[in-house]
mmCIF file of C-alpha atoms in Angstrom:
data_model
loop_
_atom_site.group_PDB
_atom_site.id
_atom_site.type_symbol
_atom_site.label_atom_id
_atom_site.label_comp_id
_atom_site.label_asym_id
_atom_site.label_seq_id
_atom_site.Cartn_x
_atom_site.Cartn_y
_atom_site.Cartn_z
ATOM 1 C CA ASP Q 113 15.964 -29.092 -36.436
ATOM 2 C CA SER Q 114 15.898 -25.854 -36.189
ATOM 3 C CA ASP Q 115 19.504 -25.885 -37.374
ATOM 4 C CA ALA Q 116 17.569 -26.583 -40.938
ATOM 5 C CA VAL Q 117 15.671 -23.075 -40.453
ATOM 6 C CA GLN Q 118 16.396 -20.226 -42.830
ATOM 7 C CA VAL Q 119 15.505 -16.614 -42.764
ATOM 8 C CA GLY Q 120 12.431 -15.561 -44.231
ATOM 9 C CA ASP Q 121 10.679 -19.155 -43.749
ATOM 10 C CA LEU Q 122 6.895 -18.925 -42.336
ATOM 11 C CA ALA Q 123 6.430 -19.421 -38.889
ATOM 12 C CA LEU Q 124 3.847 -19.579 -36.810
ATOM 13 C CA ALA Q 125 3.426 -18.661 -33.003
ATOM 14 C CA ILE Q 126 0.531 -20.832 -30.685
ATOM 15 C CA GLY Q 127 -0.147 -19.794 -26.900
ATOM 16 C CA ASP Q 128 -3.102 -18.266 -25.283
ATOM 17 C CA PRO Q 129 -2.648 -14.080 -25.753
ATOM 18 C CA PHE Q 130 -4.370 -12.149 -23.167
ATOM 19 C CA GLY Q 131 -5.844 -15.202 -22.255
ATOM 20 C CA VAL Q 132 -8.473 -15.251 -25.029
ATOM 21 C CA GLY Q 133 -7.889 -18.981 -25.897
ATOM 22 C CA GLN Q 134 -5.558 -20.847 -27.873
ATOM 23 C CA THR Q 135 -4.779 -18.468 -30.563
ATOM 24 C CA VAL Q 136 -2.216 -19.158 -33.596
ATOM 25 C CA THR Q 137 -0.418 -16.185 -35.283
ATOM 26 C CA SER Q 138 1.675 -16.107 -38.474
ATOM 27 C CA GLY Q 139 4.952 -14.869 -39.656
ATOM 28 C CA ILE Q 140 8.353 -15.305 -40.751
ATOM 29 C CA ILE Q 141 12.000 -15.847 -39.335
ATOM 30 C CA SER Q 142 13.501 -13.026 -39.367
ATOM 31 C CA ALA Q 143 17.723 -13.588 -37.442
ATOM 32 C CA PHE Q 144 18.760 -16.141 -35.702
ATOM 33 C CA ALA Q 145 21.808 -15.995 -33.195
ATOM 34 C CA ARG Q 146 19.434 -12.561 -31.294
ATOM 35 C CA VAL Q 147 20.637 -11.934 -27.857
ATOM 36 C CA PRO Q 148 18.375 -9.461 -26.419
ATOM 37 C CA GLY Q 149 18.382 -6.987 -23.571
ATOM 38 C CA ASN Q 150 21.886 -6.297 -22.685
ATOM 39 C CA GLY Q 151 24.061 -8.313 -24.574
ATOM 40 C CA ASN Q 152 25.555 -10.666 -21.406
ATOM 41 C CA GLU Q 153 23.221 -13.698 -21.333
ATOM 42 C CA ASP Q 154 24.484 -16.710 -22.173
ATOM 43 C CA GLN Q 155 21.141 -17.515 -24.265
ATOM 44 C CA TYR Q 156 20.258 -16.744 -28.078
ATOM 45 C CA PHE Q 157 16.901 -17.017 -29.882
ATOM 46 C CA ILE Q 158 15.395 -17.690 -33.347
ATOM 47 C CA GLN Q 159 14.158 -14.122 -34.110
ATOM 48 C CA THR Q 160 10.467 -13.603 -35.849
ATOM 49 C CA ASP Q 161 7.786 -11.105 -36.745
ATOM 50 C CA ALA Q 162 5.138 -14.127 -36.069
ATOM 51 C CA ALA Q 163 3.000 -11.864 -33.543
ATOM 52 C CA ILE Q 164 4.175 -13.435 -29.993
ATOM 53 C CA ASN Q 165 2.044 -11.304 -26.683
ATOM 54 C CA PRO Q 166 1.319 -11.880 -23.183
ATOM 55 C CA GLY Q 167 0.251 -15.287 -22.590
ATOM 56 C CA ASN Q 168 2.579 -16.959 -25.531
ATOM 57 C CA SER Q 169 5.573 -17.489 -23.525
ATOM 58 C CA GLY Q 170 5.735 -21.462 -23.509
ATOM 59 C CA GLY Q 171 4.121 -21.908 -26.373
ATOM 60 C CA ALA Q 172 5.142 -23.254 -29.745
ATOM 61 C CA LEU Q 173 6.348 -21.936 -32.469
ATOM 62 C CA VAL Q 174 6.217 -23.935 -35.634
ATOM 63 C CA ASP Q 175 7.519 -23.956 -39.035
ATOM 64 C CA ILE Q 176 4.505 -24.175 -42.301
ATOM 65 C CA ASN Q 177 4.278 -28.250 -41.514
ATOM 66 C CA GLY Q 178 3.900 -27.954 -37.615
ATOM 67 C CA ARG Q 179 7.135 -29.530 -36.803
ATOM 68 C CA LEU Q 180 7.896 -27.724 -34.132
ATOM 69 C CA ILE Q 181 11.416 -24.919 -34.343
ATOM 70 C CA GLY Q 182 11.395 -23.086 -31.448
ATOM 71 C CA ILE Q 183 9.411 -22.124 -27.591
ATOM 72 C CA ASN Q 184 7.934 -18.945 -27.521
ATOM 73 C CA ARG Q 185 9.890 -16.924 -24.737
ATOM 74 C CA MET Q 186 9.707 -12.648 -25.081
ATOM 75 C CA ILE Q 187 9.695 -10.161 -26.992
ATOM 76 C CA VAL Q 188 10.707 -6.618 -27.051
ATOM 77 C CA SER Q 189 7.591 -4.503 -27.063
ATOM 78 C CA SER Q 190 7.350 -0.515 -25.561
ATOM 79 C CA GLY Q 191 3.599 -0.857 -24.330
ATOM 80 C CA GLY Q 192 3.188 -4.989 -23.304
ATOM 81 C CA GLY Q 193 1.737 -5.712 -27.216
ATOM 82 C CA SER Q 194 3.913 -7.613 -30.287
ATOM 83 C CA ASN Q 195 5.463 -5.113 -31.861
ATOM 84 C CA GLY Q 196 6.446 -7.982 -34.431
ATOM 85 C CA ILE Q 197 9.942 -8.484 -32.436
ATOM 86 C CA GLY Q 198 9.384 -11.807 -31.100
ATOM 87 C CA PHE Q 199 12.425 -14.538 -29.790
ATOM 88 C CA ALA Q 200 11.803 -18.026 -29.275
ATOM 89 C CA ILE Q 201 14.328 -21.057 -27.615
ATOM 90 C CA PRO Q 202 15.466 -22.580 -30.936
ATOM 91 C CA SER Q 203 14.226 -26.094 -30.603
ATOM 92 C CA ASN Q 204 17.766 -27.995 -30.867
ATOM 93 C CA LEU Q 205 18.719 -26.562 -27.663
ATOM 94 C CA VAL Q 206 15.153 -27.542 -25.970
ATOM 95 C CA LYS Q 207 16.097 -31.147 -26.595
ATOM 96 C CA VAL Q 208 19.343 -30.252 -24.770
ATOM 97 C CA VAL Q 209 17.245 -28.799 -22.033
ATOM 98 C CA ALA Q 210 15.135 -31.507 -21.737
ATOM 99 C CA SER Q 211 17.423 -34.498 -22.226
ATOM 100 C CA ALA Q 212 19.279 -33.076 -18.938
ATOM 101 C CA ALA Q 213 15.977 -32.770 -17.326
ATOM 102 C CA GLN Q 214 14.697 -36.283 -18.032
ATOM 103 C CA SER Q 215 18.628 -37.624 -17.034
ATOM 104 C CA GLY Q 216 18.387 -35.805 -13.695
ATOM 105 C CA GLY Q 217 21.180 -33.527 -14.495
ATOM 106 C CA ALA Q 218 22.123 -29.742 -15.488
ATOM 107 C CA PRO Q 219 22.352 -28.990 -18.859
ATOM 108 C CA LYS Q 220 25.893 -27.959 -20.377
ATOM 109 C CA ARG Q 221 27.283 -26.757 -23.511
ATOM 110 C CA PRO Q 222 30.443 -28.155 -25.151
ATOM 111 C CA TRP Q 223 33.497 -25.817 -24.615
ATOM 112 C CA LEU Q 224 35.680 -24.228 -27.705
ATOM 113 C CA GLY Q 225 38.114 -23.080 -25.528
ATOM 114 C CA ALA Q 226 38.848 -20.056 -28.063
ATOM 115 C CA ARG Q 227 38.114 -16.652 -27.991
ATOM 116 C CA LEU Q 228 36.098 -14.751 -30.467
ATOM 117 C CA GLN Q 229 35.481 -11.740 -31.586
ATOM 118 C CA ALA Q 230 33.597 -9.667 -34.287
ATOM 119 C CA VAL Q 231 34.334 -8.772 -38.143
ATOM 120 C CA THR Q 232 34.488 -5.006 -37.952
ATOM 121 C CA PRO Q 233 34.587 -3.520 -41.849
ATOM 122 C CA GLU Q 234 38.591 -2.967 -40.971
ATOM 123 C CA ILE Q 235 39.300 -6.247 -40.063
ATOM 124 C CA ALA Q 236 37.479 -7.968 -43.344
ATOM 125 C CA GLU Q 237 38.926 -4.931 -45.493
ATOM 126 C CA THR Q 238 42.372 -5.977 -43.883
ATOM 127 C CA LEU Q 239 41.154 -10.218 -44.565
ATOM 128 C CA GLY Q 240 40.465 -9.399 -48.434
ATOM 129 C CA LEU Q 241 36.066 -10.336 -47.213
ATOM 130 C CA PRO Q 242 34.038 -8.483 -49.358
ATOM 131 C CA ARG Q 243 31.957 -7.862 -46.116
ATOM 132 C CA PRO Q 244 32.269 -8.168 -42.381
ATOM 133 C CA THR Q 245 31.176 -12.286 -41.414
ATOM 134 C CA GLY Q 246 32.941 -14.927 -39.372
ATOM 135 C CA ALA Q 247 34.124 -15.299 -35.763
ATOM 136 C CA LEU Q 248 37.928 -14.205 -35.239
ATOM 137 C CA VAL Q 249 39.850 -16.384 -33.245
ATOM 138 C CA ALA Q 250 41.758 -13.707 -30.702
ATOM 139 C CA ASN Q 251 42.989 -16.335 -28.486
ATOM 140 C CA VAL Q 252 43.103 -20.430 -28.114
ATOM 141 C CA THR Q 253 43.435 -22.330 -24.429
ATOM 142 C CA PRO Q 254 46.155 -24.479 -24.176
ATOM 143 C CA ALA Q 255 44.912 -27.828 -24.474
ATOM 144 C CA SER Q 256 41.800 -27.039 -25.378
ATOM 145 C CA PRO Q 257 39.335 -28.772 -27.664
ATOM 146 C CA ALA Q 258 40.144 -25.801 -30.250
ATOM 147 C CA ALA Q 259 44.334 -26.147 -29.296
ATOM 148 C CA ARG Q 260 43.942 -29.555 -29.735
ATOM 149 C CA ALA Q 261 42.298 -29.786 -33.010
ATOM 150 C CA GLY Q 262 44.449 -27.404 -34.486
ATOM 151 C CA LEU Q 263 42.697 -23.771 -33.965
ATOM 152 C CA LYS Q 264 45.015 -20.637 -34.301
ATOM 153 C CA LEU Q 265 44.945 -17.260 -33.232
ATOM 154 C CA GLY Q 266 43.544 -15.542 -36.251
ATOM 155 C CA ASP Q 267 41.475 -18.211 -38.117
ATOM 156 C CA LEU Q 268 38.156 -16.840 -39.223
ATOM 157 C CA ILE Q 269 35.810 -19.475 -38.591
ATOM 158 C CA VAL Q 270 33.301 -19.319 -40.976
ATOM 159 C CA LYS Q 271 30.679 -22.357 -41.191
ATOM 160 C CA VAL Q 272 29.785 -24.780 -37.977
ATOM 161 C CA GLU Q 273 28.836 -28.452 -39.253
ATOM 162 C CA ASN Q 274 28.482 -26.772 -42.917
ATOM 163 C CA GLN Q 275 26.114 -23.799 -41.716
ATOM 164 C CA GLU Q 276 27.391 -20.327 -42.004
ATOM 165 C CA ILE Q 277 28.657 -18.215 -39.727
ATOM 166 C CA ASP Q 278 27.770 -14.268 -39.613
ATOM 167 C CA ASP Q 279 28.983 -13.402 -35.538
ATOM 168 C CA PRO Q 280 30.501 -15.483 -32.505
ATOM 169 C CA ASN Q 281 26.746 -14.988 -31.608
ATOM 170 C CA ALA Q 282 26.105 -16.975 -34.056
ATOM 171 C CA PHE Q 283 28.564 -19.805 -33.920
ATOM 172 C CA ASP Q 284 27.520 -19.739 -29.943
ATOM 173 C CA TYR Q 285 23.984 -20.342 -31.579
ATOM 174 C CA ARG Q 286 25.538 -23.505 -33.567
ATOM 175 C CA PHE Q 287 27.634 -24.780 -31.464
ATOM 176 C CA ALA Q 288 25.645 -24.437 -28.336
ATOM 177 C CA THR Q 289 23.353 -27.364 -29.246
ATOM 178 C CA LYS Q 290 26.226 -30.146 -30.070
ATOM 179 C CA PRO Q 291 25.602 -33.105 -28.096
ATOM 180 C CA ILE Q 292 28.597 -33.719 -25.661
ATOM 181 C CA GLY Q 293 30.672 -36.450 -26.751
ATOM 182 C CA GLY Q 294 31.228 -36.284 -30.554
ATOM 183 C CA THR Q 295 32.516 -34.233 -32.655
ATOM 184 C CA ALA Q 296 31.522 -30.817 -34.739
ATOM 185 C CA GLN Q 297 33.125 -29.872 -38.118
ATOM 186 C CA ILE Q 298 33.805 -26.451 -38.425
ATOM 187 C CA GLU Q 299 35.670 -24.214 -41.186
ATOM 188 C CA VAL Q 300 37.748 -21.861 -40.991
ATOM 189 C CA LEU Q 301 39.918 -19.217 -43.036
ATOM 190 C CA ARG Q 302 43.325 -19.180 -42.742
ATOM 191 C CA ASN Q 303 45.355 -17.038 -44.366
ATOM 192 C CA GLY Q 304 42.777 -16.537 -46.880
ATOM 193 C CA LYS Q 305 42.385 -20.428 -47.706
ATOM 194 C CA PRO Q 306 39.575 -23.191 -46.725
ATOM 195 C CA VAL Q 307 40.772 -25.132 -43.350
ATOM 196 C CA LYS Q 308 38.362 -27.893 -41.971
ATOM 197 C CA LEU Q 309 38.586 -28.717 -38.553
ATOM 198 C CA SER Q 310 37.056 -31.672 -35.866
ATOM 199 C CA ILE Q 311 36.673 -29.751 -32.375
ATOM 200 C CA ALA Q 312 36.320 -33.085 -29.889
ATOM 201 C CA LEU Q 313 32.898 -31.777 -28.124
ATOM 202 C CA GLU Q 314 34.092 -31.644 -24.333
ATOM 203 C CA VAL Q 315 32.336 -30.181 -20.838
ATOM 204 C CA ALA Q 316 34.482 -27.370 -19.770
ATOM 205 C CA PRO Q 317 36.836 -28.027 -16.945
ATOM 206 C CA ASP Q 318 35.401 -27.213 -13.057
ATOM 207 C CA ASN Q 319 37.520 -24.163 -13.236
ATOM 208 C CA ASP Q 320 35.818 -22.584 -16.407
ATOM 209 C CA ARG Q 321 32.073 -24.599 -16.406
ATOM 210 C CA ASP Q 322 30.182 -21.691 -14.708
ATOM 211 C CA GLU Q 323 30.744 -19.793 -17.689
ATOM 212 C CA ILE Q 324 29.266 -22.655 -20.218
ATOM 213 C CA VAL Q 325 26.350 -23.755 -18.291
ATOM 214 C CA ILE Q 326 22.909 -23.277 -20.347
ATOM 215 C CA LYS Q 327 21.070 -20.575 -17.676
#
């Protein structure tokens, strides 16, 4: 359960770097919900400083007890070797993709039906927050799961299934792995007071589907 992993937890990366044979490197979980590169990809990764080198892609990222928490995917590097900035696909997202592949379908994530924006220091001060955090609702699509659940313009999403949300990427990271057909419990701050909502987990209508397919 990659959602159970916390920043600072020990992590081991397994692979075959540079073709030298099976190798294990150690480090910690550095961050979640990172979107490397230009930020336009609809993908969210676990970041680790466990050395991931060419040949590690597709290898396992495991916790200290050997439980799979991610699949090594890419690094940020100026010279081609590890600089301690590596990324892994979270295991809960791997489950979604594997399940879809087994059934012969394309993996899809739930559709919220709301546009979210990051909280700037200025917005945080206006809302009376001690620091910028959460995902601010900037727009709600009529008749969407968000609208039917009662999500409103100006709500600040702070938790998904009791997992704290630092920014819109963190929300997408947590929401993308929820199974279609169930519900997700979110907590918002509305006029400074906590409100809990239940969001139906549905695939987007056909005209929005390209935006929510996991690539």
